[in-house]
């Protein structure tokens, strides 16, 4: 099936530039992960929906900031531009088409266009008129946009659970079913901070690498973001559900491969894969990786101690402890 | 009276004959030299605005309606506006890049809109050149396939190209390509700045030598039937002519139809004298088209300049007379609609 | 017989005259003022006798001549394929 075929009536009409007619004149700016996104072309309802969903991240318009902001334009599309189907039981999916200069994304009632050079600019064409329909498409495209914005700044968005004891953070990359939510629940009961059990940003901050929150909730996440400060990333752990708790060093190559597999959107982009590799190589050099076998009845504190102990013993030794 | 003479008289008497609607600036191609002002904002015209506009234009006996863009097919209003245009008896022209004119869309256009002609952009005679200008890989192959489809359906189309530094070496091949498709090729030898004043497109303006080659080629072209030219000698009259005793008073001639027989309307309802001269003469959110046409404070000035331009150009010795002179382009390039801009001057006369 | 414009024909009254576009043939035909008025009335659904009686009041011409001219003009347009019988009517 060709790109966008399953979502768009005439894929040949898919936009190739950021142009069209706006839904309205309302606008709102969001600030997260070190970037400001300036959303324009909104109806008052769309503005409201964004403010409700991303309220903590809304910033007042500022001429100087807006000049550097990532433009995110919302355009009107005809209802007949899209196929319409029952979403009940439908697993959210998207089509991507990658190009040296841009990325196209098609989804339910949405066409997205990310112009990447000379700087990131985003276009969303939708026929959704209600707040609830709009915000779904909007948040999905914003998620993709933030992956590219991060990549450009040396960071990466990772499918992962990220936890913090208040001083440092731990990252557990993995796709659905890896145990991220289970571990997050366990950690929450122990009073740990949960950045997200689904998607987290890894950002270089000076000489360190830190975990930062993204405003996209997972199963465990929140509808609204509670802002946690960035914390240095101490350990990267691959989760493996097991009968007993155990820790083993993960080879750098394996850590790298795991992270590539867990970097959504950009890891399928043949034009940006090298940039992703660059960013991830810097990350794996900085942060040690472990394979963490954990049992559901295990104690988080025990796991933490196991990892710390393994870390103290250093990287010269191999094998499980 | 032939159609040609009627248009000439309409131009002298400010009779609105042709309106171009830029339905959207959305586009499925990203042509390097596109003139659209993508930064323009405002309240877009909606379906009901267009319906009202078309009814008024039909009352004004406007003959031609052109749907343009961007890519007009990408507009949410394309189909409703096109259907309404047909219902109201306009001669409908579509300006498209042809990329989406596959079999299903073409059949739907034929069935629902019945346009007089589809004017389609061709950017080169090879995929390499065409795709370089459209910035969409595969657009040339897609276009050729779609053109064959249009031909098979019997939908009339003609090809239009802007000659650039990138495609000037292929102009002869482009004419051959058009001929192989039984289509007329219209070549514009002037690359214009964007409507926001950005002159980036001028960086690929064609060379003077290419302009000369084009002139020779055009002189050799046999025009095929695809224009609204009058059919010679075929003027139907209900005799005797003496029924109509009105004497035609003398009106000053104009250089072109800008603001005299034509108007262009952008997606936000801004009205301009023509597609090239972006001097606003009104906005449909504030006035009706009838009010604008008859009472716009700007249009009399446009028409006066148009008359001056006629005197200016026709007063020049034939050899020095520019082949094309565009008031809108003159104003955009020099600030003065009556100034002879550099692109006009043929190498011979420069 | 009620007549209508053929499907591919477009008609406008411009500057007291008329223009007919035959789309399929790619032709434009100019029509003088009287012809344009007759055609307009035909398009509005008037019959030929109705048109003749209406135009008699508008132009200073004998009704007999007007009738002959109108019939000839309508025949010419039917021949050219500009007009055709309305659906349900027979030629």
PDB file of C-alpha atoms in Angstrom, chain B residues 29-271:
ATOM      1  CA  UNK B  29       4.446  20.262  -5.228  1.00  0.00           C
ATOM      2  CA  UNK B  30       6.969  22.787  -4.010  1.00  0.00           C
ATOM      3  CA  UNK B  31       8.115  24.619  -7.115  1.00  0.00           C
ATOM      4  CA  UNK B  32      11.282  26.540  -6.553  1.00  0.00           C
ATOM      5  CA  UNK B  33      10.057  29.683  -8.270  1.00  0.00           C
ATOM      6  CA  UNK B  34       6.432  29.653  -7.097  1.00  0.00           C
ATOM      7  CA  UNK B  35       5.150  33.196  -6.766  1.00  0.00           C
ATOM      8  CA  UNK B  36       2.589  32.580  -3.999  1.00  0.00           C
ATOM      9  CA  UNK B  37       2.960  34.624  -0.847  1.00  0.00           C
ATOM     10  CA  UNK B  38       2.899  31.829   1.712  1.00  0.00           C
ATOM     11  CA  UNK B  39       3.133  34.244   4.606  1.00  0.00           C
ATOM     12  CA  UNK B  40      -0.164  35.871   3.726  1.00  0.00           C
ATOM     13  CA  UNK B  41      -2.813  35.427   6.381  1.00  0.00           C
ATOM     14  CA  UNK B  42      -6.403  36.426   6.848  1.00  0.00           C
ATOM     15  CA  UNK B  43      -9.827  34.952   7.027  1.00  0.00           C
ATOM     16  CA  UNK B  44     -10.131  32.360   4.273  1.00  0.00           C
ATOM     17  CA  UNK B  45     -13.198  32.463   2.061  1.00  0.00           C
ATOM     18  CA  UNK B  46     -15.589  29.629   2.839  1.00  0.00           C
ATOM     19  CA  UNK B  47     -17.866  27.638   0.620  1.00  0.00           C
ATOM     20  CA  UNK B  48     -20.827  29.929   1.226  1.00  0.00           C
ATOM     21  CA  UNK B  49     -18.686  33.015   0.434  1.00  0.00           C
ATOM     22  CA  UNK B  50     -17.712  31.453  -2.873  1.00  0.00           C
ATOM     23  CA  UNK B  51     -21.284  30.507  -3.689  1.00  0.00           C
ATOM     24  CA  UNK B  52     -22.424  34.058  -3.119  1.00  0.00           C
ATOM     25  CA  UNK B  53     -19.524  35.374  -5.175  1.00  0.00           C
ATOM     26  CA  UNK B  54     -20.242  33.070  -8.104  1.00  0.00           C
ATOM     27  CA  UNK B  55     -23.914  33.991  -8.141  1.00  0.00           C
ATOM     28  CA  UNK B  56     -22.974  37.633  -8.283  1.00  0.00           C
ATOM     29  CA  UNK B  57     -20.408  37.041 -11.017  1.00  0.00           C
ATOM     30  CA  UNK B  58     -23.008  35.180 -13.062  1.00  0.00           C
ATOM     31  CA  UNK B  59     -25.391  38.113 -12.645  1.00  0.00           C
ATOM     32  CA  UNK B  60     -22.600  40.364 -13.871  1.00  0.00           C
ATOM     33  CA  UNK B  61     -22.368  38.056 -16.912  1.00  0.00           C
ATOM     34  CA  UNK B  62     -18.779  37.139 -16.225  1.00  0.00           C
ATOM     35  CA  UNK B  63     -17.873  34.501 -18.772  1.00  0.00           C
ATOM     36  CA  UNK B  64     -14.703  32.827 -17.594  1.00  0.00           C
ATOM     37  CA  UNK B  65     -13.865  31.491 -14.204  1.00  0.00           C
ATOM     38  CA  UNK B  66     -10.422  30.102 -13.506  1.00  0.00           C
ATOM     39  CA  UNK B  67      -9.708  27.983 -10.450  1.00  0.00           C
ATOM     40  CA  UNK B  68      -6.097  28.289  -9.473  1.00  0.00           C
ATOM     41  CA  UNK B  69      -3.877  28.005  -6.430  1.00  0.00           C
ATOM     42  CA  UNK B  70      -1.556  26.647  -5.070  1.00  0.00           C
ATOM     43  CA  UNK B  71      -3.026  23.478  -6.351  1.00  0.00           C
ATOM     44  CA  UNK B  72      -6.760  24.212  -6.561  1.00  0.00           C
ATOM     45  CA  UNK B  73      -7.695  20.560  -6.147  1.00  0.00           C
ATOM     46  CA  UNK B  74      -6.187  20.681  -2.678  1.00  0.00           C
ATOM     47  CA  UNK B  75      -8.682  23.314  -1.548  1.00  0.00           C
ATOM     48  CA  UNK B  76     -11.578  22.187   0.637  1.00  0.00           C
ATOM     49  CA  UNK B  77     -13.752  24.352  -1.631  1.00  0.00           C
ATOM     50  CA  UNK B  78     -12.584  22.995  -4.979  1.00  0.00           C
ATOM     51  CA  UNK B  79     -15.425  20.592  -5.721  1.00  0.00           C
ATOM     52  CA  UNK B  80     -18.295  22.710  -4.433  1.00  0.00           C
ATOM     53  CA  UNK B  81     -16.992  25.792  -6.230  1.00  0.00           C
ATOM     54  CA  UNK B  82     -16.380  23.850  -9.425  1.00  0.00           C
ATOM     55  CA  UNK B  83     -19.874  22.354  -9.371  1.00  0.00           C
ATOM     56  CA  UNK B  84     -21.444  25.722  -8.708  1.00  0.00           C
ATOM     57  CA  UNK B  85     -19.455  27.236 -11.580  1.00  0.00           C
ATOM     58  CA  UNK B  86     -20.812  24.635 -13.913  1.00  0.00           C
ATOM     59  CA  UNK B  87     -24.357  25.111 -12.671  1.00  0.00           C
ATOM     60  CA  UNK B  88     -24.100  28.850 -13.278  1.00  0.00           C
ATOM     61  CA  UNK B  89     -22.776  28.409 -16.802  1.00  0.00           C
ATOM     62  CA  UNK B  90     -19.224  29.725 -16.499  1.00  0.00           C
ATOM     63  CA  UNK B  91     -16.536  28.725 -18.926  1.00  0.00           C
ATOM     64  CA  UNK B  92     -14.407  26.955 -16.380  1.00  0.00           C
ATOM     65  CA  UNK B  93     -10.632  26.769 -16.533  1.00  0.00           C
ATOM     66  CA  UNK B  94      -8.540  24.838 -14.073  1.00  0.00           C
ATOM     67  CA  UNK B  95      -4.902  25.608 -13.438  1.00  0.00           C
ATOM     68  CA  UNK B  96      -3.276  22.542 -11.991  1.00  0.00           C
ATOM     69  CA  UNK B  97       0.156  21.032 -11.679  1.00  0.00           C
ATOM     70  CA  UNK B  98      -1.405  17.773 -12.888  1.00  0.00           C
ATOM     71  CA  UNK B  99       0.169  15.675 -10.140  1.00  0.00           C
ATOM     72  CA  UNK B 100      -3.158  14.508  -8.734  1.00  0.00           C
ATOM     73  CA  UNK B 101      -5.014  14.204 -12.026  1.00  0.00           C
ATOM     74  CA  UNK B 102      -5.060  10.420 -11.976  1.00  0.00           C
ATOM     75  CA  UNK B 103      -7.847   8.444 -13.569  1.00  0.00           C
ATOM     76  CA  UNK B 104     -10.396   8.728 -10.757  1.00  0.00           C
ATOM     77  CA  UNK B 105      -9.905  12.440 -10.188  1.00  0.00           C
ATOM     78  CA  UNK B 106      -9.871  13.187 -13.922  1.00  0.00           C
ATOM     79  CA  UNK B 107     -13.103  11.273 -14.466  1.00  0.00           C
ATOM     80  CA  UNK B 108     -14.709  13.083 -11.579  1.00  0.00           C
ATOM     81  CA  UNK B 109     -13.641  16.437 -12.999  1.00  0.00           C
ATOM     82  CA  UNK B 110     -15.101  15.518 -16.355  1.00  0.00           C
ATOM     83  CA  UNK B 111     -18.327  14.268 -14.823  1.00  0.00           C
ATOM     84  CA  UNK B 112     -18.922  16.943 -12.220  1.00  0.00           C
ATOM     85  CA  UNK B 113     -17.204  20.091 -13.494  1.00  0.00           C
ATOM     86  CA  UNK B 114     -16.952  19.755 -17.279  1.00  0.00           C
ATOM     87  CA  UNK B 115     -14.184  22.362 -17.588  1.00  0.00           C
ATOM     88  CA  UNK B 116     -13.349  24.037 -20.850  1.00  0.00           C
ATOM     89  CA  UNK B 117      -9.654  23.401 -20.396  1.00  0.00           C
ATOM     90  CA  UNK B 118      -7.142  22.310 -17.779  1.00  0.00           C
ATOM     91  CA  UNK B 119      -3.946  24.300 -17.882  1.00  0.00           C
ATOM     92  CA  UNK B 120      -1.124  22.166 -16.576  1.00  0.00           C
ATOM     93  CA  UNK B 121       2.394  23.136 -15.603  1.00  0.00           C
ATOM     94  CA  UNK B 122       5.296  21.432 -17.319  1.00  0.00           C
ATOM     95  CA  UNK B 123       8.737  22.213 -15.951  1.00  0.00           C
ATOM     96  CA  UNK B 124      11.042  20.311 -18.224  1.00  0.00           C
ATOM     97  CA  UNK B 125      11.310  17.620 -20.847  1.00  0.00           C
ATOM     98  CA  UNK B 126      13.109  15.238 -18.512  1.00  0.00           C
ATOM     99  CA  UNK B 127      12.390  13.923 -15.043  1.00  0.00           C
ATOM    100  CA  UNK B 128      15.646  15.371 -13.806  1.00  0.00           C
ATOM    101  CA  UNK B 129      14.743  18.943 -14.733  1.00  0.00           C
ATOM    102  CA  UNK B 130      11.029  18.790 -14.013  1.00  0.00           C
ATOM    103  CA  UNK B 131      11.523  17.194 -10.594  1.00  0.00           C
ATOM    104  CA  UNK B 132      14.284  19.626  -9.760  1.00  0.00           C
ATOM    105  CA  UNK B 133      11.892  22.529 -10.207  1.00  0.00           C
ATOM    106  CA  UNK B 134       8.921  20.911  -8.477  1.00  0.00           C
ATOM    107  CA  UNK B 135      11.142  19.548  -5.708  1.00  0.00           C
ATOM    108  CA  UNK B 136       9.081  16.365  -5.717  1.00  0.00           C
ATOM    109  CA  UNK B 137      10.761  13.228  -6.967  1.00  0.00           C
ATOM    110  CA  UNK B 138       8.607  11.294  -9.403  1.00  0.00           C
ATOM    111  CA  UNK B 139       6.457  14.272 -10.359  1.00  0.00           C
ATOM    112  CA  UNK B 140       7.493  14.169 -14.030  1.00  0.00           C
ATOM    113  CA  UNK B 141       6.655  10.509 -14.504  1.00  0.00           C
ATOM    114  CA  UNK B 142       3.381  10.981 -12.671  1.00  0.00           C
ATOM    115  CA  UNK B 143       2.525  13.963 -14.857  1.00  0.00           C
ATOM    116  CA  UNK B 144       3.217  12.159 -18.124  1.00  0.00           C
ATOM    117  CA  UNK B 145       1.091   9.249 -17.050  1.00  0.00           C
ATOM    118  CA  UNK B 146      -1.735  11.578 -16.016  1.00  0.00           C
ATOM    119  CA  UNK B 147      -1.546  13.534 -19.276  1.00  0.00           C
ATOM    120  CA  UNK B 148      -1.963  10.324 -21.254  1.00  0.00           C
ATOM    121  CA  UNK B 149      -4.983   9.557 -19.095  1.00  0.00           C
ATOM    122  CA  UNK B 150      -6.522  12.979 -19.709  1.00  0.00           C
ATOM    123  CA  UNK B 151      -5.985  12.537 -23.413  1.00  0.00           C
ATOM    124  CA  UNK B 152      -7.649   9.142 -23.384  1.00  0.00           C
ATOM    125  CA  UNK B 153     -10.629  10.635 -21.559  1.00  0.00           C
ATOM    126  CA  UNK B 154     -10.888  13.466 -24.054  1.00  0.00           C
ATOM    127  CA  UNK B 155     -10.367  16.162 -21.434  1.00  0.00           C
ATOM    128  CA  UNK B 156      -8.862  19.216 -23.104  1.00  0.00           C
ATOM    129  CA  UNK B 157      -5.610  20.381 -21.578  1.00  0.00           C
ATOM    130  CA  UNK B 158      -2.796  22.645 -22.471  1.00  0.00           C
ATOM    131  CA  UNK B 159       0.678  22.860 -21.051  1.00  0.00           C
ATOM    132  CA  UNK B 160       2.260  25.900 -19.540  1.00  0.00           C
ATOM    133  CA  UNK B 161       5.827  26.427 -18.623  1.00  0.00           C
ATOM    134  CA  UNK B 162       7.950  29.172 -17.214  1.00  0.00           C
ATOM    135  CA  UNK B 163      11.318  29.199 -18.875  1.00  0.00           C
ATOM    136  CA  UNK B 164      14.131  29.111 -16.348  1.00  0.00           C
ATOM    137  CA  UNK B 165      17.874  28.709 -16.325  1.00  0.00           C
ATOM    138  CA  UNK B 166      17.281  25.089 -15.344  1.00  0.00           C
ATOM    139  CA  UNK B 167      14.960  24.116 -18.199  1.00  0.00           C
ATOM    140  CA  UNK B 168      15.942  26.482 -20.986  1.00  0.00           C
ATOM    141  CA  UNK B 169      18.077  23.839 -22.721  1.00  0.00           C
ATOM    142  CA  UNK B 170      15.005  21.614 -22.953  1.00  0.00           C
ATOM    143  CA  UNK B 171      12.555  24.061 -24.464  1.00  0.00           C
ATOM    144  CA  UNK B 172      12.685  22.451 -27.908  1.00  0.00           C
ATOM    145  CA  UNK B 173      12.111  19.026 -26.368  1.00  0.00           C
ATOM    146  CA  UNK B 174       9.234  20.409 -24.339  1.00  0.00           C
ATOM    147  CA  UNK B 175       7.529  21.594 -27.507  1.00  0.00           C
ATOM    148  CA  UNK B 176       8.083  18.131 -28.982  1.00  0.00           C
ATOM    149  CA  UNK B 177       6.660  16.542 -25.886  1.00  0.00           C
ATOM    150  CA  UNK B 178       3.597  18.783 -26.069  1.00  0.00           C
ATOM    151  CA  UNK B 179       3.174  17.946 -29.732  1.00  0.00           C
ATOM    152  CA  UNK B 180       3.340  14.241 -28.990  1.00  0.00           C
ATOM    153  CA  UNK B 181       0.430  14.791 -26.612  1.00  0.00           C
ATOM    154  CA  UNK B 182      -1.502  16.940 -29.112  1.00  0.00           C
ATOM    155  CA  UNK B 183      -1.322  19.777 -26.644  1.00  0.00           C
ATOM    156  CA  UNK B 184      -0.486  23.411 -26.944  1.00  0.00           C
ATOM    157  CA  UNK B 185       2.526  24.580 -24.938  1.00  0.00           C
ATOM    158  CA  UNK B 186       2.526  28.144 -23.692  1.00  0.00           C
ATOM    159  CA  UNK B 187       5.898  29.380 -22.530  1.00  0.00           C
ATOM    160  CA  UNK B 188       6.384  32.322 -20.246  1.00  0.00           C
ATOM    161  CA  UNK B 189       9.907  33.651 -20.508  1.00  0.00           C
ATOM    162  CA  UNK B 190       9.758  35.802 -17.398  1.00  0.00           C
ATOM    163  CA  UNK B 191      10.434  34.468 -13.922  1.00  0.00           C
ATOM    164  CA  UNK B 192       8.784  36.781 -11.444  1.00  0.00           C
ATOM    165  CA  UNK B 193       9.549  37.547  -7.801  1.00  0.00           C
ATOM    166  CA  UNK B 194       7.260  36.058  -5.175  1.00  0.00           C
ATOM    167  CA  UNK B 195       4.177  38.033  -4.299  1.00  0.00           C
ATOM    168  CA  UNK B 196       5.750  38.969  -0.969  1.00  0.00           C
ATOM    169  CA  UNK B 197       8.618  40.618  -2.842  1.00  0.00           C
ATOM    170  CA  UNK B 198      11.096  37.776  -2.315  1.00  0.00           C
ATOM    171  CA  UNK B 199      13.383  37.745  -5.341  1.00  0.00           C
ATOM    172  CA  UNK B 200      14.819  34.261  -4.842  1.00  0.00           C
ATOM    173  CA  UNK B 201      13.055  32.921  -7.971  1.00  0.00           C
ATOM    174  CA  UNK B 202      14.967  35.424 -10.115  1.00  0.00           C
ATOM    175  CA  UNK B 203      18.122  33.450  -9.405  1.00  0.00           C
ATOM    176  CA  UNK B 204      16.958  30.976 -12.048  1.00  0.00           C
ATOM    177  CA  UNK B 205      15.803  33.507 -14.642  1.00  0.00           C
ATOM    178  CA  UNK B 206      16.558  32.307 -18.171  1.00  0.00           C
ATOM    179  CA  UNK B 207      19.491  33.609 -20.167  1.00  0.00           C
ATOM    180  CA  UNK B 208      18.925  36.255 -22.862  1.00  0.00           C
ATOM    181  CA  UNK B 209      20.045  33.818 -25.554  1.00  0.00           C
ATOM    182  CA  UNK B 210      17.349  31.365 -24.472  1.00  0.00           C
ATOM    183  CA  UNK B 211      14.791  34.138 -24.809  1.00  0.00           C
ATOM    184  CA  UNK B 212      15.764  34.598 -28.449  1.00  0.00           C
ATOM    185  CA  UNK B 213      15.584  30.882 -29.122  1.00  0.00           C
ATOM    186  CA  UNK B 214      12.140  30.803 -27.600  1.00  0.00           C
ATOM    187  CA  UNK B 215      10.941  33.619 -29.821  1.00  0.00           C
ATOM    188  CA  UNK B 216      12.015  31.734 -32.954  1.00  0.00           C
ATOM    189  CA  UNK B 217      10.388  28.587 -31.696  1.00  0.00           C
ATOM    190  CA  UNK B 218       7.136  30.298 -30.896  1.00  0.00           C
ATOM    191  CA  UNK B 219       6.976  31.875 -34.313  1.00  0.00           C
ATOM    192  CA  UNK B 220       7.297  28.428 -35.814  1.00  0.00           C
ATOM    193  CA  UNK B 221       4.565  26.933 -33.672  1.00  0.00           C
ATOM    194  CA  UNK B 222       1.241  26.079 -35.188  1.00  0.00           C
ATOM    195  CA  UNK B 223      -1.378  26.888 -32.647  1.00  0.00           C
ATOM    196  CA  UNK B 224      -3.801  24.083 -32.127  1.00  0.00           C
ATOM    197  CA  UNK B 225      -7.397  24.596 -31.135  1.00  0.00           C
ATOM    198  CA  UNK B 226      -7.377  25.043 -27.439  1.00  0.00           C
ATOM    199  CA  UNK B 227      -7.822  28.719 -26.971  1.00  0.00           C
ATOM    200  CA  UNK B 228     -10.938  30.771 -26.845  1.00  0.00           C
ATOM    201  CA  UNK B 229     -10.080  32.472 -30.080  1.00  0.00           C
ATOM    202  CA  UNK B 230     -12.999  33.391 -32.303  1.00  0.00           C
ATOM    203  CA  UNK B 231     -13.791  31.054 -35.119  1.00  0.00           C
ATOM    204  CA  UNK B 232     -13.114  33.080 -38.212  1.00  0.00           C
ATOM    205  CA  UNK B 233     -16.179  34.340 -40.024  1.00  0.00           C
ATOM    206  CA  UNK B 234     -18.501  32.347 -37.839  1.00  0.00           C
ATOM    207  CA  UNK B 235     -20.520  35.079 -36.302  1.00  0.00           C
ATOM    208  CA  UNK B 236     -24.105  34.278 -35.757  1.00  0.00           C
ATOM    209  CA  UNK B 237     -26.505  37.162 -35.992  1.00  0.00           C
ATOM    210  CA  UNK B 238     -30.177  37.594 -35.842  1.00  0.00           C
ATOM    211  CA  UNK B 239     -30.790  39.927 -38.743  1.00  0.00           C
ATOM    212  CA  UNK B 240     -31.480  42.687 -39.462  1.00  0.00           C
ATOM    213  CA  UNK B 241     -28.644  44.375 -37.610  1.00  0.00           C
ATOM    214  CA  UNK B 242     -30.572  47.632 -37.656  1.00  0.00           C
ATOM    215  CA  UNK B 243     -32.556  46.408 -34.649  1.00  0.00           C
ATOM    216  CA  UNK B 244     -29.649  47.460 -32.521  1.00  0.00           C
ATOM    217  CA  UNK B 245     -29.111  51.067 -33.233  1.00  0.00           C
ATOM    218  CA  UNK B 246     -26.762  51.823 -30.378  1.00  0.00           C
ATOM    219  CA  UNK B 247     -23.691  53.692 -31.435  1.00  0.00           C
ATOM    220  CA  UNK B 248     -20.485  52.659 -29.756  1.00  0.00           C
ATOM    221  CA  UNK B 249     -18.861  55.690 -28.221  1.00  0.00           C
ATOM    222  CA  UNK B 250     -15.099  55.904 -28.328  1.00  0.00           C
ATOM    223  CA  UNK B 251     -13.309  54.593 -25.274  1.00  0.00           C
ATOM    224  CA  UNK B 252      -9.605  54.863 -24.644  1.00  0.00           C
ATOM    225  CA  UNK B 253      -7.774  51.638 -25.342  1.00  0.00           C
ATOM    226  CA  UNK B 254      -5.961  49.750 -22.651  1.00  0.00           C
ATOM    227  CA  UNK B 255      -2.740  47.809 -22.629  1.00  0.00           C
ATOM    228  CA  UNK B 256      -4.227  44.630 -21.175  1.00  0.00           C
ATOM    229  CA  UNK B 257      -7.195  43.312 -19.278  1.00  0.00           C
ATOM    230  CA  UNK B 258      -5.889  44.074 -15.798  1.00  0.00           C
ATOM    231  CA  UNK B 259      -8.665  45.689 -13.813  1.00  0.00           C
ATOM    232  CA  UNK B 260     -10.578  46.200 -17.056  1.00  0.00           C
ATOM    233  CA  UNK B 261     -11.832  42.712 -17.912  1.00  0.00           C
ATOM    234  CA  UNK B 262     -10.135  40.674 -15.215  1.00  0.00           C
ATOM    235  CA  UNK B 263      -9.884  40.313 -11.481  1.00  0.00           C
ATOM    236  CA  UNK B 264      -8.011  37.894  -9.262  1.00  0.00           C
ATOM    237  CA  UNK B 265      -9.155  36.855  -5.804  1.00  0.00           C
ATOM    238  CA  UNK B 266      -6.825  35.260  -3.274  1.00  0.00           C
ATOM    239  CA  UNK B 267      -7.890  32.678  -0.644  1.00  0.00           C
ATOM    240  CA  UNK B 268      -8.486  35.430   1.914  1.00  0.00           C
ATOM    241  CA  UNK B 269     -10.861  37.425  -0.243  1.00  0.00           C
ATOM    242  CA  UNK B 270      -8.378  40.083  -1.312  1.00  0.00           C
ATOM    243  CA  UNK B 271      -9.215  41.273  -4.788  1.00  0.00           C
TER     244      UNK B 271
END
